[in-house]
Short mmCIF file of C-alpha atoms and ligand atoms in Angstrom, two decimals:
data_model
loop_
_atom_site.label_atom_id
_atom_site.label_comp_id
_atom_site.label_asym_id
_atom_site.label_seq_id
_atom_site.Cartn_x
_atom_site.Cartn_y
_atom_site.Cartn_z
CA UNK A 287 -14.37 25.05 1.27
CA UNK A 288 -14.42 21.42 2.62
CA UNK A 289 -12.98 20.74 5.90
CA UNK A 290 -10.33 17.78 6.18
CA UNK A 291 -7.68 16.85 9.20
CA UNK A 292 -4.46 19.12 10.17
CA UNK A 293 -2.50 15.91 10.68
CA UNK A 294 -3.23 12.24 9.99
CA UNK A 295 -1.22 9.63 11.51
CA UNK A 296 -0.67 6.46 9.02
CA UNK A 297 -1.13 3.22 10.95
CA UNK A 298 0.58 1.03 8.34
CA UNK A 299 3.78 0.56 6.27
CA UNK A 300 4.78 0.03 2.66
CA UNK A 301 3.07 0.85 -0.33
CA UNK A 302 -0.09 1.72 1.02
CA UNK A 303 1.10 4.14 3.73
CA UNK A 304 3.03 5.93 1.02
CA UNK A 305 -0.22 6.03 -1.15
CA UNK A 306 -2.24 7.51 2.12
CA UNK A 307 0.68 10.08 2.20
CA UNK A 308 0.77 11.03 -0.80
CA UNK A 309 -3.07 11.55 -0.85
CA UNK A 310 -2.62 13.72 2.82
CA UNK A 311 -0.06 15.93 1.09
CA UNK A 312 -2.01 16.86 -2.08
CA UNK A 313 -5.02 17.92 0.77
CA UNK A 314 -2.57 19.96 2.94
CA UNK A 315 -2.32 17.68 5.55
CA UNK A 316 0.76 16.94 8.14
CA UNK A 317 1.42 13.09 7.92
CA UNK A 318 2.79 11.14 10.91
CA UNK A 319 4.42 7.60 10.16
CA UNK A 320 4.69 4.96 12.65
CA UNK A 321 6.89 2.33 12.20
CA UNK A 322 9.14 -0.86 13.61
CA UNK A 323 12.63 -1.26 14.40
CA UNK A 324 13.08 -3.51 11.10
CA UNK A 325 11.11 -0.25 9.21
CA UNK A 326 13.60 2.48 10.23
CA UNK A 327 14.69 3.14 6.56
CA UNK A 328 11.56 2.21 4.78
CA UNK A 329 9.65 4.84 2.18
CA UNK A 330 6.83 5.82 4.51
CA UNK A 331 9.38 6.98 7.20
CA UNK A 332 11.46 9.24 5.02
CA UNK A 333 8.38 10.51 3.43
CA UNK A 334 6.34 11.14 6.27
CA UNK A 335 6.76 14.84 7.99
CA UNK A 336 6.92 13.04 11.48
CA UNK A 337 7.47 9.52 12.57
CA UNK A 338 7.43 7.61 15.49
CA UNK A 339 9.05 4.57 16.54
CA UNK A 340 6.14 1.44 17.75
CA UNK A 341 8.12 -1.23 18.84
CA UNK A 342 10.10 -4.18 17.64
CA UNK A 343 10.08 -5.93 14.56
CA UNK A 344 6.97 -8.62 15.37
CA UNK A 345 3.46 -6.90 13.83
CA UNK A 346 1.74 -8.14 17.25
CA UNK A 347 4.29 -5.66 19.50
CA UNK A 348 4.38 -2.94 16.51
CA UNK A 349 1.56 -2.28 13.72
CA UNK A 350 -1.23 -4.54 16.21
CA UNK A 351 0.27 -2.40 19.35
CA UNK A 352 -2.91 -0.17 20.04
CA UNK A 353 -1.51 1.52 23.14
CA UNK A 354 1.68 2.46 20.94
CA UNK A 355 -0.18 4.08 18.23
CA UNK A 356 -2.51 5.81 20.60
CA UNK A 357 0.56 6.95 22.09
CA UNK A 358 1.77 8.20 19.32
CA UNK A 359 -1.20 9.78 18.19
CA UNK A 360 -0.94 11.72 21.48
CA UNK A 361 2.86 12.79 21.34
CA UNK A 362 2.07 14.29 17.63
CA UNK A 363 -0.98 15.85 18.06
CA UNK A 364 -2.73 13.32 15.08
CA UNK A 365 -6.16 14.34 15.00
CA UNK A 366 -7.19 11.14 12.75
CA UNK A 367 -5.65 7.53 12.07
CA UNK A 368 -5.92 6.05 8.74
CA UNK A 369 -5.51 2.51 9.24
CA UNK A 370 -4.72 1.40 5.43
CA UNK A 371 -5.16 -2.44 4.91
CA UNK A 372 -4.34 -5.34 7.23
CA UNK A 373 -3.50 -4.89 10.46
CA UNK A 374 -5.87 -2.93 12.16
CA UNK A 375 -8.00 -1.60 9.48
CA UNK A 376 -10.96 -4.30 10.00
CA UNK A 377 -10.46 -4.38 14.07
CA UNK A 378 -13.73 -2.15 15.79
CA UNK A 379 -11.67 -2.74 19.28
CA UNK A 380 -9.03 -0.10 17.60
CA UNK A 381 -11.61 1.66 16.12
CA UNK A 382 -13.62 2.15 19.53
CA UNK A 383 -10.45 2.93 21.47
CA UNK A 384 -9.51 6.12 19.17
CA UNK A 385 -12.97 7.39 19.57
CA UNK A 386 -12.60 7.08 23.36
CA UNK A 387 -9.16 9.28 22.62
CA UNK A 388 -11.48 11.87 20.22
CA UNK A 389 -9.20 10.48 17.52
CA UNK A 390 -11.68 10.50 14.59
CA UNK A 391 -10.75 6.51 12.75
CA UNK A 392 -10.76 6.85 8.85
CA UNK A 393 -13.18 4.43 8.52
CA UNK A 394 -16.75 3.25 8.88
CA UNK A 395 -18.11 2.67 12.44
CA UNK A 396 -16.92 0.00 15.11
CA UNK A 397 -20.83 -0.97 14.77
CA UNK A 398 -20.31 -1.56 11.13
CA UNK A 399 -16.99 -3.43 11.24
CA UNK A 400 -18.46 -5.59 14.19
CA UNK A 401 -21.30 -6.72 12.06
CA UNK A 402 -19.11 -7.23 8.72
CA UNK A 403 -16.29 -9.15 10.57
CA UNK A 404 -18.62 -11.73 12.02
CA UNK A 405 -19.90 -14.24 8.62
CA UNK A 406 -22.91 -15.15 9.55
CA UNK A 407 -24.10 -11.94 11.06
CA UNK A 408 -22.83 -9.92 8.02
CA UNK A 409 -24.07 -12.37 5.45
CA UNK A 410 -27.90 -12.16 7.20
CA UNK A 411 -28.07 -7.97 7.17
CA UNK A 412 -26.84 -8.10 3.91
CA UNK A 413 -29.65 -10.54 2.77
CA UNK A 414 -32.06 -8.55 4.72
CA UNK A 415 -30.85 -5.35 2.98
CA UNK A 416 -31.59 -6.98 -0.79
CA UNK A 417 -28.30 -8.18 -1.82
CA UNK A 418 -28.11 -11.95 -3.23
CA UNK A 419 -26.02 -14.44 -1.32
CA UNK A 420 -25.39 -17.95 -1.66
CA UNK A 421 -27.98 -20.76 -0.25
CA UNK A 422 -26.82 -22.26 2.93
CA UNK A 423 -27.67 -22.45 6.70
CA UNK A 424 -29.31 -19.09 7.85
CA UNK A 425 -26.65 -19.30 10.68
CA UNK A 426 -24.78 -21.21 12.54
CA UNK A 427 -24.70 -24.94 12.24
CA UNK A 428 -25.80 -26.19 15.90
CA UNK A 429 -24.46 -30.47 15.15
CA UNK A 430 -23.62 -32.74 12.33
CA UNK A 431 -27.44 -33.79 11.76
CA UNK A 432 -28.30 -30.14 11.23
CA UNK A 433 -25.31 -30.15 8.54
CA UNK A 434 -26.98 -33.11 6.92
CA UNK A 435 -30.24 -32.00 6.57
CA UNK A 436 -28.93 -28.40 5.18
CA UNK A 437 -26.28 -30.04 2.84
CA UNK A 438 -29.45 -32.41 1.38
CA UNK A 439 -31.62 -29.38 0.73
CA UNK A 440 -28.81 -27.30 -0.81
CA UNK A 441 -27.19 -30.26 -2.68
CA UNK A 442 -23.41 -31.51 -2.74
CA UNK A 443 -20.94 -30.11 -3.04
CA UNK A 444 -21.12 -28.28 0.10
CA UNK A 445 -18.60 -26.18 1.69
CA UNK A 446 -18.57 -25.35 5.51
CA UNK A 447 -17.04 -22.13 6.53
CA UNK A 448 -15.99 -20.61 9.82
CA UNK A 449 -17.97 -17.74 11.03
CA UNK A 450 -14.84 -15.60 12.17
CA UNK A 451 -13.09 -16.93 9.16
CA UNK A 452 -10.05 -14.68 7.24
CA UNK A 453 -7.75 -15.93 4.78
CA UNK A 454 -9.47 -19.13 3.73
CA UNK A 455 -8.88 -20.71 7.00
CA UNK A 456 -11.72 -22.87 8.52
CA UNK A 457 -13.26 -23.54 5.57
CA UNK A 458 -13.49 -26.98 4.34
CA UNK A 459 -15.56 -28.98 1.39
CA UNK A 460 -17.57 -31.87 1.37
CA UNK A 461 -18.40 -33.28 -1.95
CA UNK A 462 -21.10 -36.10 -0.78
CA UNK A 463 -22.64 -36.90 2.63
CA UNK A 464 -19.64 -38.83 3.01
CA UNK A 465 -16.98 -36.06 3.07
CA UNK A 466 -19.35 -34.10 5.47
CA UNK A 467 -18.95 -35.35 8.92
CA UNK A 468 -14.59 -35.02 8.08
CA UNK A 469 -15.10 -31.67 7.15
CA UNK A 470 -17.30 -30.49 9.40
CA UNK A 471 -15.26 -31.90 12.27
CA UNK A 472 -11.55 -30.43 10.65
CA UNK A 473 -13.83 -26.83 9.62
CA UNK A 474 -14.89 -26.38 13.71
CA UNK A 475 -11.07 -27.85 14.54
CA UNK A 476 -8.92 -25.15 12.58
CA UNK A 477 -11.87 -22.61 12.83
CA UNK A 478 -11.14 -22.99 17.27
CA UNK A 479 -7.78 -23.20 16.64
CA UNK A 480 -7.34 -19.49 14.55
CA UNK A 481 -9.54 -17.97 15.53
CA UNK A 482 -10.66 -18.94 19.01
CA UNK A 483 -14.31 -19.87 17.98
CA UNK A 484 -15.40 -22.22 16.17
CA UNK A 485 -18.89 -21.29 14.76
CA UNK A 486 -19.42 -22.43 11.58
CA UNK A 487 -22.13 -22.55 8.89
CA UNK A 488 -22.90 -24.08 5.49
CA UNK A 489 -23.03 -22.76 1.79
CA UNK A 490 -23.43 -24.55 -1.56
CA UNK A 491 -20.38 -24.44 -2.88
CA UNK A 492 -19.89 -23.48 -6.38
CA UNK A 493 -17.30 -24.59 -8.79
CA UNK A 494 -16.78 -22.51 -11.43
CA UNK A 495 -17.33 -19.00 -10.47
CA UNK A 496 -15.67 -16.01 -10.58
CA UNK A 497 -14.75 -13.39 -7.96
CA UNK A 498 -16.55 -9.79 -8.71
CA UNK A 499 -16.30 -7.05 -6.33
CA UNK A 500 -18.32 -3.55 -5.91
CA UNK A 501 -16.72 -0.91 -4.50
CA UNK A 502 -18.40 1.51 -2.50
CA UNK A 503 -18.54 4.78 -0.74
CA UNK A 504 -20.74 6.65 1.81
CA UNK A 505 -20.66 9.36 3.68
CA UNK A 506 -22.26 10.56 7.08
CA UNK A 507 -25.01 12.91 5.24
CA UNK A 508 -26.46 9.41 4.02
CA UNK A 509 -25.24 9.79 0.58
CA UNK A 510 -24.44 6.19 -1.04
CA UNK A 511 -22.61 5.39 -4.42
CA UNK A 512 -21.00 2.50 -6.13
CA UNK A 513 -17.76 2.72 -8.37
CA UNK A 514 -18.61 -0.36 -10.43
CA UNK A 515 -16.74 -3.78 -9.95
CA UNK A 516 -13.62 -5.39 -9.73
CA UNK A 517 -12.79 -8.96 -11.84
CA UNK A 518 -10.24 -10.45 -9.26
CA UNK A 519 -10.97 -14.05 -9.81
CA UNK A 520 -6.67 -14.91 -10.57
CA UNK A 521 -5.89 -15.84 -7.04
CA UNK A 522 -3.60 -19.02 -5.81
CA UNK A 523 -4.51 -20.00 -1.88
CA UNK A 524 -7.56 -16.98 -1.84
CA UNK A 525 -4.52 -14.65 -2.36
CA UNK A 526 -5.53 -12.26 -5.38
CA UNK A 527 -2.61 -11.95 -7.76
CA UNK A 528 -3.53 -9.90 -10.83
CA UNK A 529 -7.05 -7.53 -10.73
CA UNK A 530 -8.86 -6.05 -13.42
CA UNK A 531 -11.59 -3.59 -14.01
CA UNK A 532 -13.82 -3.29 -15.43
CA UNK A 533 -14.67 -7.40 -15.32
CA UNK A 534 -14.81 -9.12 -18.93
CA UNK A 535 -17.72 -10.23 -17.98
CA UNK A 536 -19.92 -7.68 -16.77
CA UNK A 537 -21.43 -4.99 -19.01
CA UNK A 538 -23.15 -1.82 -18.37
CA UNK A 539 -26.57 -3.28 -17.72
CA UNK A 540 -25.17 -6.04 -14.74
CA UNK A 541 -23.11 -3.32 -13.15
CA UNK A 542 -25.58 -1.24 -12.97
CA UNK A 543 -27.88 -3.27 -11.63
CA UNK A 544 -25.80 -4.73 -8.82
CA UNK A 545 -24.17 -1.58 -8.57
CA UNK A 546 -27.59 -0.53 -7.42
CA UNK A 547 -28.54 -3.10 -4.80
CA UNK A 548 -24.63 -2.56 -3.46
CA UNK A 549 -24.99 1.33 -2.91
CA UNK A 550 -29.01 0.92 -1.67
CA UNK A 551 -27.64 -1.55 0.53
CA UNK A 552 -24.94 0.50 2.82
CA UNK A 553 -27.10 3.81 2.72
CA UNK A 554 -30.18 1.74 4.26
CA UNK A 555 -27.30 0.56 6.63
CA UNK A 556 -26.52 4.14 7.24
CA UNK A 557 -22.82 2.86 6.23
CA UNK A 558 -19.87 5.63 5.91
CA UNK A 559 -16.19 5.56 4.39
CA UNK A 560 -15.18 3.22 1.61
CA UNK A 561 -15.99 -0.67 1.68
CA UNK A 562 -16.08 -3.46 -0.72
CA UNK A 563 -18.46 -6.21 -1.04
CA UNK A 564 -17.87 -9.52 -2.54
CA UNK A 565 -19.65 -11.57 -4.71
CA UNK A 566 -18.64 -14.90 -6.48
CA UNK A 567 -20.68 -14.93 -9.81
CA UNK A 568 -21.49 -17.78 -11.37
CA UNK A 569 -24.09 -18.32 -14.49
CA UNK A 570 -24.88 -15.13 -14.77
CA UNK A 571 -25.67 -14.32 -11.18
CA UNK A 572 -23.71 -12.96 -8.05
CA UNK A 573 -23.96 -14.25 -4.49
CA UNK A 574 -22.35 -12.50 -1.77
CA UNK A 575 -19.12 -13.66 0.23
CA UNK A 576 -17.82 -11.31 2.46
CA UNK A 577 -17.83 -7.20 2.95
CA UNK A 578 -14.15 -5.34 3.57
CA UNK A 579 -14.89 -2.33 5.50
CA UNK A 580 -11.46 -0.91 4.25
CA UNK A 581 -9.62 0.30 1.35
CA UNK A 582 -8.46 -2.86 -0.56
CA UNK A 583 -5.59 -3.38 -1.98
CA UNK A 584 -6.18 -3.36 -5.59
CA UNK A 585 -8.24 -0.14 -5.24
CA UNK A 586 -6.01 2.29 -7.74
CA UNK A 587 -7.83 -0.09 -10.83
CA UNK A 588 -11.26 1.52 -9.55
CA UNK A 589 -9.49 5.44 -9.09
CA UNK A 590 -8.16 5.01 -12.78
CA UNK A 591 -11.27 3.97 -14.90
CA UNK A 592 -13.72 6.45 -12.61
CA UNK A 593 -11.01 9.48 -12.27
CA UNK A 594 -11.60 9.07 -8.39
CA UNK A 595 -9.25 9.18 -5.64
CA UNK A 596 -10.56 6.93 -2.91
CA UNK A 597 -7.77 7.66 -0.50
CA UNK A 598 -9.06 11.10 -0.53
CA UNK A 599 -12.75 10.27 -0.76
CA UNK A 600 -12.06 8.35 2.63
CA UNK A 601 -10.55 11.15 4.59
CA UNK A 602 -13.02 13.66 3.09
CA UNK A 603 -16.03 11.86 4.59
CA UNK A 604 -14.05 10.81 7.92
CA UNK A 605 -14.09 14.58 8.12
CA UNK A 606 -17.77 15.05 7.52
CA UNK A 607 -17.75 16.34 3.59
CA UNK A 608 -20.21 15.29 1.18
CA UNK A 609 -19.43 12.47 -1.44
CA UNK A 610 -17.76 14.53 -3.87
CA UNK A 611 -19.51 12.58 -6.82
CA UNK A 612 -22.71 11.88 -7.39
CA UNK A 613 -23.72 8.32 -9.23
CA UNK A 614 -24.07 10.26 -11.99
CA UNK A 615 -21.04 11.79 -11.94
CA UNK A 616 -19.17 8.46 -11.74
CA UNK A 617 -18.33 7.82 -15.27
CA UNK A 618 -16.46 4.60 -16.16
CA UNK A 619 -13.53 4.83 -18.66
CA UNK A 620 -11.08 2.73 -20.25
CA UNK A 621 -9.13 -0.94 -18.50
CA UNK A 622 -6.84 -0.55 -16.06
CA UNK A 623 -5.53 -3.57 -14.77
CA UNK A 624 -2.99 -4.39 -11.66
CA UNK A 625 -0.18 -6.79 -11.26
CA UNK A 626 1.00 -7.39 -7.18
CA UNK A 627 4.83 -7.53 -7.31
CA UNK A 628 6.14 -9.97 -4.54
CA UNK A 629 9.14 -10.97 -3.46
CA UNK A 630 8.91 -14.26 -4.21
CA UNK A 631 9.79 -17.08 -5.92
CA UNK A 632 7.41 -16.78 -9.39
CA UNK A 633 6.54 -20.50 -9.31
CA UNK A 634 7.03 -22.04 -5.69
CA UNK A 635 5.76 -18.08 -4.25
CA UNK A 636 8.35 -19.33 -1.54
CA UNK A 637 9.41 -15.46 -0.07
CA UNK A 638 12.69 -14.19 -1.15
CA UNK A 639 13.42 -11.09 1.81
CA UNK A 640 16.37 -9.43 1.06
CA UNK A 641 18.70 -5.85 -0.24
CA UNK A 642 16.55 -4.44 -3.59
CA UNK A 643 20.62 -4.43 -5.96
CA UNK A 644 18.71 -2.45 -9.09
CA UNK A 645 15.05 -0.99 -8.90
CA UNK A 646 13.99 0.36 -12.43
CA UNK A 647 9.72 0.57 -12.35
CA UNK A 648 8.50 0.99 -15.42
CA UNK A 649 6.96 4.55 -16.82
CA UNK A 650 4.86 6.19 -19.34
CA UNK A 651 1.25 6.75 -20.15
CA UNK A 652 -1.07 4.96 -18.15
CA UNK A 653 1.27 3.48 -15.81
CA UNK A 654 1.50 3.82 -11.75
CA UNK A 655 3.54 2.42 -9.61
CA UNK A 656 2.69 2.10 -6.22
CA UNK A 657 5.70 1.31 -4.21
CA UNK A 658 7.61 1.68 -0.89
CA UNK A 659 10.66 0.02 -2.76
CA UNK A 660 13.98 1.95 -3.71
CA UNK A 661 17.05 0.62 -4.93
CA UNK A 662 19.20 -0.16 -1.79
CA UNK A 663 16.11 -0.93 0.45
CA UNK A 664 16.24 -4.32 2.38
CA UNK A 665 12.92 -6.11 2.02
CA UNK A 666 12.40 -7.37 6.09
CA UNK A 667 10.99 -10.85 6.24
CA UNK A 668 8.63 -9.70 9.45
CA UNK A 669 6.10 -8.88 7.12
CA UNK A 670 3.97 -9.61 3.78
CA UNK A 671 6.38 -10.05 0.70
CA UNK A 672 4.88 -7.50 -1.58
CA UNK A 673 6.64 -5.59 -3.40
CA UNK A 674 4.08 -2.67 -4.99
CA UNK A 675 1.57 -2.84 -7.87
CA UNK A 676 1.89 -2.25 -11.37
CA UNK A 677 -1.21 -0.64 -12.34
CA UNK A 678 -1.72 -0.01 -16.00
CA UNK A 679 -4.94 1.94 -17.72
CA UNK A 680 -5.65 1.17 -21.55
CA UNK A 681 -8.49 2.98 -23.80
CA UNK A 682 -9.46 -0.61 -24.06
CA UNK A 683 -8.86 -4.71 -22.15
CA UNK A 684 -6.31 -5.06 -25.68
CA UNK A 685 -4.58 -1.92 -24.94
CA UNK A 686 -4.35 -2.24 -21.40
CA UNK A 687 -3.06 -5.65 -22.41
CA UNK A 688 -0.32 -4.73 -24.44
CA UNK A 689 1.04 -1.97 -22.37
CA UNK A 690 0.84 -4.46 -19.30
CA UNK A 691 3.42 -6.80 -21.92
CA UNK A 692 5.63 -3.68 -22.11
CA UNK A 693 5.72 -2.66 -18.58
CA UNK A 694 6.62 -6.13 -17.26
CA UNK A 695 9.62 -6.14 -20.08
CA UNK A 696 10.74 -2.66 -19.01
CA UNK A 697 10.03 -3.54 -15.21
CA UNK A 698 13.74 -4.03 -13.32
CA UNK A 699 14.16 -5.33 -9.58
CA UNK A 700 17.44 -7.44 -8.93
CA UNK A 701 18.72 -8.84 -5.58
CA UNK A 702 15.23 -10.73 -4.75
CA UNK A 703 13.23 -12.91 -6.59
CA UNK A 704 9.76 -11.46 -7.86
CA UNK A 705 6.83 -12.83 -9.36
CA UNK A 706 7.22 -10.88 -12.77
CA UNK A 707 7.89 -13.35 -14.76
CA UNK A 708 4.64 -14.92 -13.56
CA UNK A 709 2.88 -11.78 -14.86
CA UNK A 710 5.37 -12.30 -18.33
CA UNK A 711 4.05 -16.12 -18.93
CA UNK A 712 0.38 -15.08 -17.92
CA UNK A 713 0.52 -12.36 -20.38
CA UNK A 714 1.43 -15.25 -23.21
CA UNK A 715 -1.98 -17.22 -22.73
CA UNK A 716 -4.85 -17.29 -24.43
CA UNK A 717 -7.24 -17.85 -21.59
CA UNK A 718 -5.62 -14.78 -19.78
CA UNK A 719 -5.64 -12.79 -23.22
CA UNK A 720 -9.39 -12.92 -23.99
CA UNK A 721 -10.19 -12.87 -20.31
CA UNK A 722 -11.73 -16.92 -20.14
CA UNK A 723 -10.75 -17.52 -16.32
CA UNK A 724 -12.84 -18.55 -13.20
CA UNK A 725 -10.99 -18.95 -9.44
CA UNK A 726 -9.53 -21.92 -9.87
CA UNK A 727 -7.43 -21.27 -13.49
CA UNK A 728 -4.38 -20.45 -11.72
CA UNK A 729 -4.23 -22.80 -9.55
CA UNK A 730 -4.80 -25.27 -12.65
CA UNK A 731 -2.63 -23.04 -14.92
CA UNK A 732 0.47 -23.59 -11.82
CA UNK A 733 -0.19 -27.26 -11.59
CA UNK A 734 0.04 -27.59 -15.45
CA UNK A 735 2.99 -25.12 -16.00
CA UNK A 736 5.62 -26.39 -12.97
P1 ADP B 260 -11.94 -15.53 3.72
O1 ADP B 260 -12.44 -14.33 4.47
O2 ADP B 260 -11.47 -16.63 4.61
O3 ADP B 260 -10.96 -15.18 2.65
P2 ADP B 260 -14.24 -15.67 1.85
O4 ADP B 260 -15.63 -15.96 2.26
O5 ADP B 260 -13.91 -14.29 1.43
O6 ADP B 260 -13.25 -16.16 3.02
O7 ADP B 260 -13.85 -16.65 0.68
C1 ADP B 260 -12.52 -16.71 0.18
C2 ADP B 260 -12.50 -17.49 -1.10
O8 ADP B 260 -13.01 -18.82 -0.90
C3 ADP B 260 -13.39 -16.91 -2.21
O9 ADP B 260 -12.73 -15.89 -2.93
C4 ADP B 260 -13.62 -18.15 -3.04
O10 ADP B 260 -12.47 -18.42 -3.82
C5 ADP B 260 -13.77 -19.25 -2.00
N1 ADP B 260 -15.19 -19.43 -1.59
C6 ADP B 260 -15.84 -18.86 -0.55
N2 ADP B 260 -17.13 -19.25 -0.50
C7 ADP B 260 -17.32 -20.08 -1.55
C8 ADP B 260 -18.45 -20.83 -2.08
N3 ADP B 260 -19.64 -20.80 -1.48
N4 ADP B 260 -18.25 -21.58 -3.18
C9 ADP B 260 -17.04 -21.63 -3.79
N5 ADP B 260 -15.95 -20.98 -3.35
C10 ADP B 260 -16.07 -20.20 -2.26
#
């Protein structure tokens, strides 16, 4: 019999604490929401079998408010905090402070977040550990002739990044030695000035590549798998907007091969709970970005196509089980593909808060919703505008894409704008249809489609 928690508290809202919820229930265990003042009739908190008020509506004096959920913890009797994504789910202060408390965090080690959160650090231990990442500085970038002589050996176009960096801030391009001085200056300015340090260092930066992710999972017995990629290269401002998996361009031999270094990688790093590394890949090759030590949000693709529920995988080894699949086991199987639903405006993505008139999700085979939404429900405009996720699983990328086409018809949501009809005109073109997209086609696709 495997062991798991008596009662988890959810330090989150929206979709995702739902999802963590609904993954505690089906293991037996109590849930405990927290949430704001704004969040007193949301989905988590009607769902959850306790729930605790945190504070106002601001994130920084509710979700961020450590002492509050420690609090909280304490008042319920939560043996374990799953953090979910965003807010605190990357910070090892929070992480550290629970363990102080004998709170166990559903998550890897402060150690490991520490090391994954800082660029430069996390980019050398991963090169150490085998895994490809793209030619730059080997640190930090001391002045502007140390840029120079970097940027000559690499080759233009550069781009310089901000150690601390999150969201695509601090990072700035320079096409020629002429661009580089500007952009080293503005990448150290906005780098100071978000994140309160402004380290930076220097990649080559590439233009046409596409954004593949491995998702992974350890445990504390030093068992290590990967769960194939991601293909999440539709994004507008670094924001992902529609994920697939698997990638149409990967087959069985690439993922398994940088499947491989991925899961070698965390269990020589003695690495446990779920994570996701990032690669952009480019001719044929991958070069690492960044490591989430988190769930991410476009993690139900990966549970559909390997029949594996990460949520629960998480909390299991949190608890001290064994990986319940082996790599063998993990057996990849059909598209699934996943639309984020925002409130927004489909073109300008200016955010459109309001009261949800008419909420119809669409249904069938193959087809999840995963939503804190109801019709009624008041969208606050404290937080991010999303909606849920239509995630839809085909036998194949054609039949994934046609049931996508039906779901967004069938989809309802009046009283705020949403970006479905995004999803409806995406569906329509050929690039998007036979899966001939890098980074930058949206962006392109927006600026050509008003
Ligand atoms: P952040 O944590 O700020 O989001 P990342 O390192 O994850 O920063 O990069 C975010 C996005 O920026 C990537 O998905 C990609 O679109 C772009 N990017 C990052 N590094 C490079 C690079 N070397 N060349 C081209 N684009 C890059």
């Amino acid at each position: 019999m495997k062991k798991y928690f008596n009662k988890v508290l959810i330090a989150n809202r929206g979709e995702i604490a739902v999802r963590i919820q609904r993954a505690c229930k089906e293991l037996g265990i109590q849930t405990v929401a927290v949430h704001s003042t704004a969040d007193s009739d949301a989905m988590h908190v009607k769902l959850a079998d306790e729930s605790v008020c945190i504070g106002p509506p601001q994130a920084v004096n509710s979700y961020l408010n450590i002492p509050a959920i420690i609090s909280a913890c304490e008042i319920t009797g939560a043996e374990a905090v799953h953090p979910g994504y965003g807010f605190l789910s990357e910070n090892a202060h929070f992480a550290e402070i629970l363990e102080a408390h004998n709170i166990t965090f559903i998550g890897p080690t402060s150690e490991h977040i520490k090391i994954m959160g800082d660029k430069i650090t996390a980019k050398e231990t991963v090169s150490n550990l085998g895994i490809p990442v793209v030619p730059g500085s080997n640190g930090k970038i001391e002045d502007l002739n140390h840029a120079k002589k970097i940027a000559k050996n690499i080759g233009f176009p550069v781009l310089i990044k901000a150690s601390s960096g999150g969201g695509g801030k601090g990072m700035k391009i320079a096409k020629s030695q002429n661009e580089l001085e500007e952009a080293f200056n503005m990448a150290k300015i906005e780098a100071k000035a978000s994140f309160g340090d402004d380290t930076v260092y220097i990649e080559k930066y590439l233009e046409t590549p596409r954004h593949i992710e491995i998702q992974i999972l350890g445990d504390k017995n030093g068992n290590a798998i990967h769960l194939g990629e991601r293909d999440c290269s539709l994004q507008r401002r670094n924001q992902k907007v529609l994920e697939e998996a698997t990638s149409p361009v990967i087959d069985t031999l690439k993922r398994k091969e940088i499947g491989e270094i991925a899961s070698s990688a965390i269990s020589k790093l003695g690495y446990h709970g779920a994570g996701t590394i990032e690669f952009l890949y480019e001719d044929n090759k991958f070069y690492f970005i960044e490591m989430n030590t988190r769930l991410q949000v476009e993690h139900p693709i990966t549970e559909i196509i390997t029949d594996c529920d990460l949520v629960k995988e998480q909390i299991s080894i949190a608890a001290g089980n064994n990986l319940s699949k082996k790599q063998a086991d993990v057996i990849i199987k059909g598209h699934a593909i996943e639309c984020r639903i925002n409130a927004e405006n489909p073109r300008t993505f200016v955010p459109s808060p309001g009261k949800i008139t008419a909420y119809h999700p669409a249904g069938g085979p193959g087809v999840r919703v995963d939503s804190g939404a109801y019709s009624g429900y008041t969208i606050p405009p404290y937080y991010d505008s999303m909606i849920g996720k239509l995630i839809v699983f085909g036998n194949d990328r054609t039949d994934c894409l046609d049931k996508l086409k039906r779901t967004i018809d069938e989809f309802v949501i009046e009283g705020v704008e949403t970006t479905l009809p995004l999803f409806k005109d995406l569906l329509q073109n050929e690039d998007i249809i036979s899966g001939n997209y890098n980074i930058h086609w949206l962006e392109n696709y927006l600026e050509s489609h008003p």
